[in-house]
Amino acid sequence: MEKFVKLTGVAAPMPLVNIDTDMIIPKQFLKTIKRSGLGVNLFDEMRYDDDGNEIPDFVLNQPAYREAKILVAGDNFGCGSSREHAPWALLDFGIRCVISTSFADIFYNNCFKNGILPIALPQEKVDELMDDAERGANAVLTVDLENQEITGPDGGTIGFDVDPWRKHCLLNGLDDIGLTMEKAASIDAFEAKAATERPWV
């Protein structure tokens, strides 16, 4: 997966609480096993009307936020079912970082496995970043994973915590497959030895 080191981009405000995975990517789009192509259906029921036309008031349909890379959201983001399609849809749209006061556990874990950085902050810090995000095209944040800092449009910084192992994986672009491939030489040696010792297998 793509490395996450430092991300600079527009932050979109989404102050709703309890945004569940069905809101992120509705069930009718779960037939695919591909990680690409889901971005167009991200928040489908909030982005489009029954005829498939964009709802102008929805934040990601507004010109300033169409290319947002960061989402500042309300409490308990990613609750509901455990579908991995939710982070796939966010990533395919271009969202690489979600900031909230809390996340559902499975969604939180799935984000790290797919190259998205979920950041949990106290309410007052999220409120501050939500205010920044409401500046439209000027709502540019920089998320520095290595130094664990978020820099706002006025230059102020907010620190955040992240598990060291998960940080290592994001900085190096290591998903579960990548972690396994780091052991490729040992795996090959084991297979070669096993083939010699048990040729009948």
PDB file of C-alpha atoms in Angstrom:
ATOM      1  CA  MET A   1       0.000   0.000   0.000  1.00  0.00           C
ATOM      2  CA  GLU A   2       1.034   3.638  -0.404  1.00  0.00           C
ATOM      3  CA  LYS A   3       3.225   5.036   2.365  1.00  0.00           C
ATOM      4  CA  PHE A   4       1.786   7.674   4.689  1.00  0.00           C
ATOM      5  CA  VAL A   5       4.458  10.103   5.851  1.00  0.00           C
ATOM      6  CA  LYS A   6       3.122  13.653   5.547  1.00  0.00           C
ATOM      7  CA  LEU A   7      -0.232  14.641   4.083  1.00  0.00           C
ATOM      8  CA  THR A   8      -1.245  18.177   3.134  1.00  0.00           C
ATOM      9  CA  GLY A   9      -4.738  18.766   1.803  1.00  0.00           C
ATOM     10  CA  VAL A  10      -8.158  20.278   2.214  1.00  0.00           C
ATOM     11  CA  ALA A  11     -10.102  19.042   5.231  1.00  0.00           C
ATOM     12  CA  ALA A  12     -13.848  18.537   4.845  1.00  0.00           C
ATOM     13  CA  PRO A  13     -16.100  19.103   7.884  1.00  0.00           C
ATOM     14  CA  MET A  14     -18.653  16.389   8.661  1.00  0.00           C
ATOM     15  CA  PRO A  15     -19.903  17.063  12.201  1.00  0.00           C
ATOM     16  CA  LEU A  16     -22.472  14.253  12.230  1.00  0.00           C
ATOM     17  CA  VAL A  17     -22.132  11.708  15.060  1.00  0.00           C
ATOM     18  CA  ASN A  18     -22.461   7.939  14.640  1.00  0.00           C
ATOM     19  CA  ILE A  19     -21.646   7.880  10.918  1.00  0.00           C
ATOM     20  CA  ASP A  20     -21.911   4.154  10.274  1.00  0.00           C
ATOM     21  CA  THR A  21     -20.362   2.037   7.541  1.00  0.00           C
ATOM     22  CA  ASP A  22     -23.669   1.805   5.661  1.00  0.00           C
ATOM     23  CA  MET A  23     -23.677   5.591   5.387  1.00  0.00           C
ATOM     24  CA  ILE A  24     -20.052   5.514   4.225  1.00  0.00           C
ATOM     25  CA  ILE A  25     -20.739   2.892   1.541  1.00  0.00           C
ATOM     26  CA  PRO A  26     -24.312   1.510   1.277  1.00  0.00           C
ATOM     27  CA  LYS A  27     -24.875  -2.243   1.127  1.00  0.00           C
ATOM     28  CA  GLN A  28     -25.764  -2.372  -2.596  1.00  0.00           C
ATOM     29  CA  PHE A  29     -22.151  -1.528  -3.458  1.00  0.00           C
ATOM     30  CA  LEU A  30     -20.605  -4.414  -1.524  1.00  0.00           C
ATOM     31  CA  LYS A  31     -20.677  -6.928  -4.380  1.00  0.00           C
ATOM     32  CA  THR A  32     -17.199  -6.042  -5.595  1.00  0.00           C
ATOM     33  CA  ILE A  33     -13.981  -7.436  -4.145  1.00  0.00           C
ATOM     34  CA  LYS A  34     -11.908  -4.723  -5.825  1.00  0.00           C
ATOM     35  CA  ARG A  35     -10.556  -1.876  -3.745  1.00  0.00           C
ATOM     36  CA  SER A  36     -10.978   0.619  -6.581  1.00  0.00           C
ATOM     37  CA  GLY A  37     -14.082   2.223  -8.054  1.00  0.00           C
ATOM     38  CA  LEU A  38     -15.981   2.757  -4.799  1.00  0.00           C
ATOM     39  CA  GLY A  39     -15.121   6.433  -4.361  1.00  0.00           C
ATOM     40  CA  VAL A  40     -17.952   7.571  -6.598  1.00  0.00           C
ATOM     41  CA  ASN A  41     -20.403   5.893  -4.203  1.00  0.00           C
ATOM     42  CA  LEU A  42     -18.837   7.193  -0.988  1.00  0.00           C
ATOM     43  CA  PHE A  43     -21.689   8.570   1.198  1.00  0.00           C
ATOM     44  CA  ASP A  44     -23.962   7.711  -1.743  1.00  0.00           C
ATOM     45  CA  GLU A  45     -27.290   8.295  -0.004  1.00  0.00           C
ATOM     46  CA  MET A  46     -26.157  11.699   1.263  1.00  0.00           C
ATOM     47  CA  ARG A  47     -24.417  12.771  -1.970  1.00  0.00           C
ATOM     48  CA  TYR A  48     -27.134  11.910  -4.491  1.00  0.00           C
ATOM     49  CA  ASP A  49     -30.911  12.167  -4.767  1.00  0.00           C
ATOM     50  CA  ASP A  50     -33.171   9.317  -5.947  1.00  0.00           C
ATOM     51  CA  ASP A  51     -32.479  10.238  -9.585  1.00  0.00           C
ATOM     52  CA  GLY A  52     -28.711  10.106  -9.134  1.00  0.00           C
ATOM     53  CA  ASN A  53     -28.236  13.877  -9.161  1.00  0.00           C
ATOM     54  CA  GLU A  54     -25.781  15.465  -6.756  1.00  0.00           C
ATOM     55  CA  ILE A  55     -27.239  17.119  -3.667  1.00  0.00           C
ATOM     56  CA  PRO A  56     -25.509  20.529  -3.733  1.00  0.00           C
ATOM     57  CA  ASP A  57     -25.556  21.046   0.042  1.00  0.00           C
ATOM     58  CA  PHE A  58     -23.617  17.866   0.804  1.00  0.00           C
ATOM     59  CA  VAL A  59     -20.080  18.802   1.804  1.00  0.00           C
ATOM     60  CA  LEU A  60     -18.181  16.649  -0.703  1.00  0.00           C
ATOM     61  CA  ASN A  61     -20.302  18.008  -3.547  1.00  0.00           C
ATOM     62  CA  GLN A  62     -19.263  21.573  -2.765  1.00  0.00           C
ATOM     63  CA  PRO A  63     -16.468  22.883  -5.025  1.00  0.00           C
ATOM     64  CA  ALA A  64     -14.118  23.625  -2.119  1.00  0.00           C
ATOM     65  CA  TYR A  65     -14.229  20.030  -0.848  1.00  0.00           C
ATOM     66  CA  ARG A  66     -14.406  17.904  -4.003  1.00  0.00           C
ATOM     67  CA  GLU A  67     -10.739  16.975  -3.643  1.00  0.00           C
ATOM     68  CA  ALA A  68     -10.606  16.785   0.150  1.00  0.00           C
ATOM     69  CA  LYS A  69      -7.927  14.481   1.536  1.00  0.00           C
ATOM     70  CA  ILE A  70      -8.874  14.786   5.205  1.00  0.00           C
ATOM     71  CA  LEU A  71     -12.217  14.333   6.921  1.00  0.00           C
ATOM     72  CA  VAL A  72     -13.013  15.958  10.294  1.00  0.00           C
ATOM     73  CA  ALA A  73     -15.979  14.038  11.661  1.00  0.00           C
ATOM     74  CA  GLY A  74     -18.266  13.687  14.655  1.00  0.00           C
ATOM     75  CA  ASP A  75     -17.988  11.119  17.426  1.00  0.00           C
ATOM     76  CA  ASN A  76     -18.070   7.331  16.875  1.00  0.00           C
ATOM     77  CA  PHE A  77     -17.096   7.375  13.196  1.00  0.00           C
ATOM     78  CA  GLY A  78     -17.289   4.049  11.333  1.00  0.00           C
ATOM     79  CA  CYS A  79     -19.726   2.271  13.628  1.00  0.00           C
ATOM     80  CA  GLY A  80     -22.111  -0.401  12.339  1.00  0.00           C
ATOM     81  CA  SER A  81     -21.125  -3.438  10.308  1.00  0.00           C
ATOM     82  CA  SER A  82     -17.494  -4.438   9.841  1.00  0.00           C
ATOM     83  CA  ARG A  83     -17.315  -3.962   6.054  1.00  0.00           C
ATOM     84  CA  GLU A  84     -13.810  -3.257   4.784  1.00  0.00           C
ATOM     85  CA  HIS A  85     -15.403  -1.549   1.783  1.00  0.00           C
ATOM     86  CA  ALA A  86     -15.806   1.558   3.979  1.00  0.00           C
ATOM     87  CA  PRO A  87     -12.097   2.444   4.085  1.00  0.00           C
ATOM     88  CA  TRP A  88     -11.786   1.297   0.449  1.00  0.00           C
ATOM     89  CA  ALA A  89     -14.411   3.878  -0.556  1.00  0.00           C
ATOM     90  CA  LEU A  90     -12.775   6.657   1.480  1.00  0.00           C
ATOM     91  CA  LEU A  91      -9.364   5.879   0.007  1.00  0.00           C
ATOM     92  CA  ASP A  92     -10.662   5.646  -3.551  1.00  0.00           C
ATOM     93  CA  PHE A  93     -12.276   9.083  -3.152  1.00  0.00           C
ATOM     94  CA  GLY A  94      -8.948  10.446  -1.926  1.00  0.00           C
ATOM     95  CA  ILE A  95      -9.431  10.586   1.851  1.00  0.00           C
ATOM     96  CA  ARG A  96      -6.184   9.498   3.565  1.00  0.00           C
ATOM     97  CA  CYS A  97      -6.926  10.746   7.094  1.00  0.00           C
ATOM     98  CA  VAL A  98     -10.053  10.848   9.279  1.00  0.00           C
ATOM     99  CA  ILE A  99     -10.095  12.868  12.499  1.00  0.00           C
ATOM    100  CA  SER A 100     -12.737  12.275  15.181  1.00  0.00           C
ATOM    101  CA  THR A 101     -13.137  11.927  18.925  1.00  0.00           C
ATOM    102  CA  SER A 102     -13.611   8.159  18.593  1.00  0.00           C
ATOM    103  CA  PHE A 103     -13.890   5.344  16.067  1.00  0.00           C
ATOM    104  CA  ALA A 104     -15.520   1.938  15.980  1.00  0.00           C
ATOM    105  CA  ASP A 105     -12.793  -0.653  16.634  1.00  0.00           C
ATOM    106  CA  ILE A 106     -13.103  -2.718  13.449  1.00  0.00           C
ATOM    107  CA  PHE A 107     -13.265   0.335  11.199  1.00  0.00           C
ATOM    108  CA  TYR A 108     -10.273   1.818  13.042  1.00  0.00           C
ATOM    109  CA  ASN A 109      -8.209  -1.316  12.451  1.00  0.00           C
ATOM    110  CA  ASN A 110      -9.296  -1.556   8.811  1.00  0.00           C
ATOM    111  CA  CYS A 111      -8.124   1.994   8.182  1.00  0.00           C
ATOM    112  CA  PHE A 112      -4.548   1.181   9.154  1.00  0.00           C
ATOM    113  CA  LYS A 113      -4.597  -1.944   6.993  1.00  0.00           C
ATOM    114  CA  ASN A 114      -5.589   0.142   3.976  1.00  0.00           C
ATOM    115  CA  GLY A 115      -3.283   3.136   4.312  1.00  0.00           C
ATOM    116  CA  ILE A 116      -5.672   5.541   6.054  1.00  0.00           C
ATOM    117  CA  LEU A 117      -4.650   7.294   9.262  1.00  0.00           C
ATOM    118  CA  PRO A 118      -7.508   7.580  11.803  1.00  0.00           C
ATOM    119  CA  ILE A 119      -6.719  10.155  14.500  1.00  0.00           C
ATOM    120  CA  ALA A 120      -8.665  10.297  17.774  1.00  0.00           C
ATOM    121  CA  LEU A 121      -8.512  13.617  19.619  1.00  0.00           C
ATOM    122  CA  PRO A 122     -10.300  15.258  22.544  1.00  0.00           C
ATOM    123  CA  GLN A 123     -13.541  17.062  21.662  1.00  0.00           C
ATOM    124  CA  GLU A 124     -12.058  20.542  22.025  1.00  0.00           C
ATOM    125  CA  LYS A 125      -9.282  19.726  19.529  1.00  0.00           C
ATOM    126  CA  VAL A 126     -11.762  18.236  17.053  1.00  0.00           C
ATOM    127  CA  ASP A 127     -13.909  21.367  17.446  1.00  0.00           C
ATOM    128  CA  GLU A 128     -10.865  23.494  16.644  1.00  0.00           C
ATOM    129  CA  LEU A 129     -10.106  21.467  13.515  1.00  0.00           C
ATOM    130  CA  MET A 130     -13.782  21.434  12.539  1.00  0.00           C
ATOM    131  CA  ASP A 131     -13.695  25.227  12.646  1.00  0.00           C
ATOM    132  CA  ASP A 132     -10.595  25.163  10.421  1.00  0.00           C
ATOM    133  CA  ALA A 133     -12.299  22.746   8.025  1.00  0.00           C
ATOM    134  CA  GLU A 134     -15.271  25.076   7.610  1.00  0.00           C
ATOM    135  CA  ARG A 135     -13.041  27.601   5.820  1.00  0.00           C
ATOM    136  CA  GLY A 136     -13.684  25.946   2.460  1.00  0.00           C
ATOM    137  CA  ALA A 137     -10.730  26.031   0.054  1.00  0.00           C
ATOM    138  CA  ASN A 138      -8.612  27.608   2.807  1.00  0.00           C
ATOM    139  CA  ALA A 139      -9.205  24.611   5.074  1.00  0.00           C
ATOM    140  CA  VAL A 140      -5.764  23.144   4.424  1.00  0.00           C
ATOM    141  CA  LEU A 141      -4.250  20.921   7.115  1.00  0.00           C
ATOM    142  CA  THR A 142      -0.915  19.134   7.199  1.00  0.00           C
ATOM    143  CA  VAL A 143      -0.775  15.791   8.990  1.00  0.00           C
ATOM    144  CA  ASP A 144       2.794  14.798   9.836  1.00  0.00           C
ATOM    145  CA  LEU A 145       2.787  11.169  10.946  1.00  0.00           C
ATOM    146  CA  GLU A 146       6.494  10.993  11.715  1.00  0.00           C
ATOM    147  CA  ASN A 147       6.277  13.882  14.199  1.00  0.00           C
ATOM    148  CA  GLN A 148       2.656  13.119  15.140  1.00  0.00           C
ATOM    149  CA  GLU A 149       1.453  16.658  14.548  1.00  0.00           C
ATOM    150  CA  ILE A 150      -1.422  18.342  12.720  1.00  0.00           C
ATOM    151  CA  THR A 151      -0.716  21.862  11.471  1.00  0.00           C
ATOM    152  CA  GLY A 152      -3.691  24.120  10.831  1.00  0.00           C
ATOM    153  CA  PRO A 153      -4.104  26.878   8.233  1.00  0.00           C
ATOM    154  CA  ASP A 154      -2.918  29.488  10.747  1.00  0.00           C
ATOM    155  CA  GLY A 155       0.205  27.514  11.647  1.00  0.00           C
ATOM    156  CA  GLY A 156      -0.972  26.183  15.012  1.00  0.00           C
ATOM    157  CA  THR A 157      -0.144  22.566  15.797  1.00  0.00           C
ATOM    158  CA  ILE A 158      -1.975  19.755  17.560  1.00  0.00           C
ATOM    159  CA  GLY A 159      -0.191  16.601  18.643  1.00  0.00           C
ATOM    160  CA  PHE A 160      -1.763  13.169  18.387  1.00  0.00           C
ATOM    161  CA  ASP A 161      -1.054   9.655  19.617  1.00  0.00           C
ATOM    162  CA  VAL A 162      -0.654   6.594  17.434  1.00  0.00           C
ATOM    163  CA  ASP A 163       0.402   3.048  18.199  1.00  0.00           C
ATOM    164  CA  PRO A 164       4.130   2.699  17.349  1.00  0.00           C
ATOM    165  CA  TRP A 165       3.646  -0.514  15.363  1.00  0.00           C
ATOM    166  CA  ARG A 166       0.800   0.925  13.306  1.00  0.00           C
ATOM    167  CA  LYS A 167       2.863   4.062  12.742  1.00  0.00           C
ATOM    168  CA  HIS A 168       5.739   1.917  11.475  1.00  0.00           C
ATOM    169  CA  CYS A 169       3.432   0.096   9.063  1.00  0.00           C
ATOM    170  CA  LEU A 170       1.940   3.309   7.633  1.00  0.00           C
ATOM    171  CA  LEU A 171       5.295   5.059   7.293  1.00  0.00           C
ATOM    172  CA  ASN A 172       6.637   2.066   5.363  1.00  0.00           C
ATOM    173  CA  GLY A 173       3.493   1.222   3.406  1.00  0.00           C
ATOM    174  CA  LEU A 174       3.155  -2.216   4.971  1.00  0.00           C
ATOM    175  CA  ASP A 175      -0.222  -3.944   4.925  1.00  0.00           C
ATOM    176  CA  ASP A 176      -0.633  -7.577   6.026  1.00  0.00           C
ATOM    177  CA  ILE A 177       0.747  -8.854   2.718  1.00  0.00           C
ATOM    178  CA  GLY A 178       3.655  -6.437   2.864  1.00  0.00           C
ATOM    179  CA  LEU A 179       4.508  -7.588   6.384  1.00  0.00           C
ATOM    180  CA  THR A 180       4.503 -11.185   5.196  1.00  0.00           C
ATOM    181  CA  MET A 181       6.705 -10.355   2.208  1.00  0.00           C
ATOM    182  CA  GLU A 182       9.294  -8.861   4.549  1.00  0.00           C
ATOM    183  CA  LYS A 183       9.872 -12.465   5.632  1.00  0.00           C
ATOM    184  CA  ALA A 184      10.095 -13.751   2.037  1.00  0.00           C
ATOM    185  CA  ALA A 185      13.704 -14.977   2.383  1.00  0.00           C
ATOM    186  CA  SER A 186      12.883 -16.945   5.546  1.00  0.00           C
ATOM    187  CA  ILE A 187       9.750 -18.379   3.952  1.00  0.00           C
ATOM    188  CA  ASP A 188      11.690 -19.466   0.859  1.00  0.00           C
ATOM    189  CA  ALA A 189      14.386 -21.073   3.015  1.00  0.00           C
ATOM    190  CA  PHE A 190      11.762 -22.960   5.033  1.00  0.00           C
ATOM    191  CA  GLU A 191      10.015 -24.184   1.863  1.00  0.00           C
ATOM    192  CA  ALA A 192      13.317 -25.331   0.331  1.00  0.00           C
ATOM    193  CA  LYS A 193      14.286 -27.202   3.490  1.00  0.00           C
ATOM    194  CA  ALA A 194      10.835 -28.777   3.752  1.00  0.00           C
ATOM    195  CA  ALA A 195      10.989 -29.911   0.116  1.00  0.00           C
ATOM    196  CA  THR A 196      14.339 -31.600   0.766  1.00  0.00           C
ATOM    197  CA  GLU A 197      13.324 -33.252   4.016  1.00  0.00           C
ATOM    198  CA  ARG A 198       9.816 -34.265   2.867  1.00  0.00           C
ATOM    199  CA  PRO A 199       9.890 -34.658  -0.926  1.00  0.00           C
ATOM    200  CA  TRP A 200       6.652 -36.661  -0.831  1.00  0.00           C
ATOM    201  CA  VAL A 201       4.641 -33.650   0.376  1.00  0.00           C
TER     202      VAL A 201
END
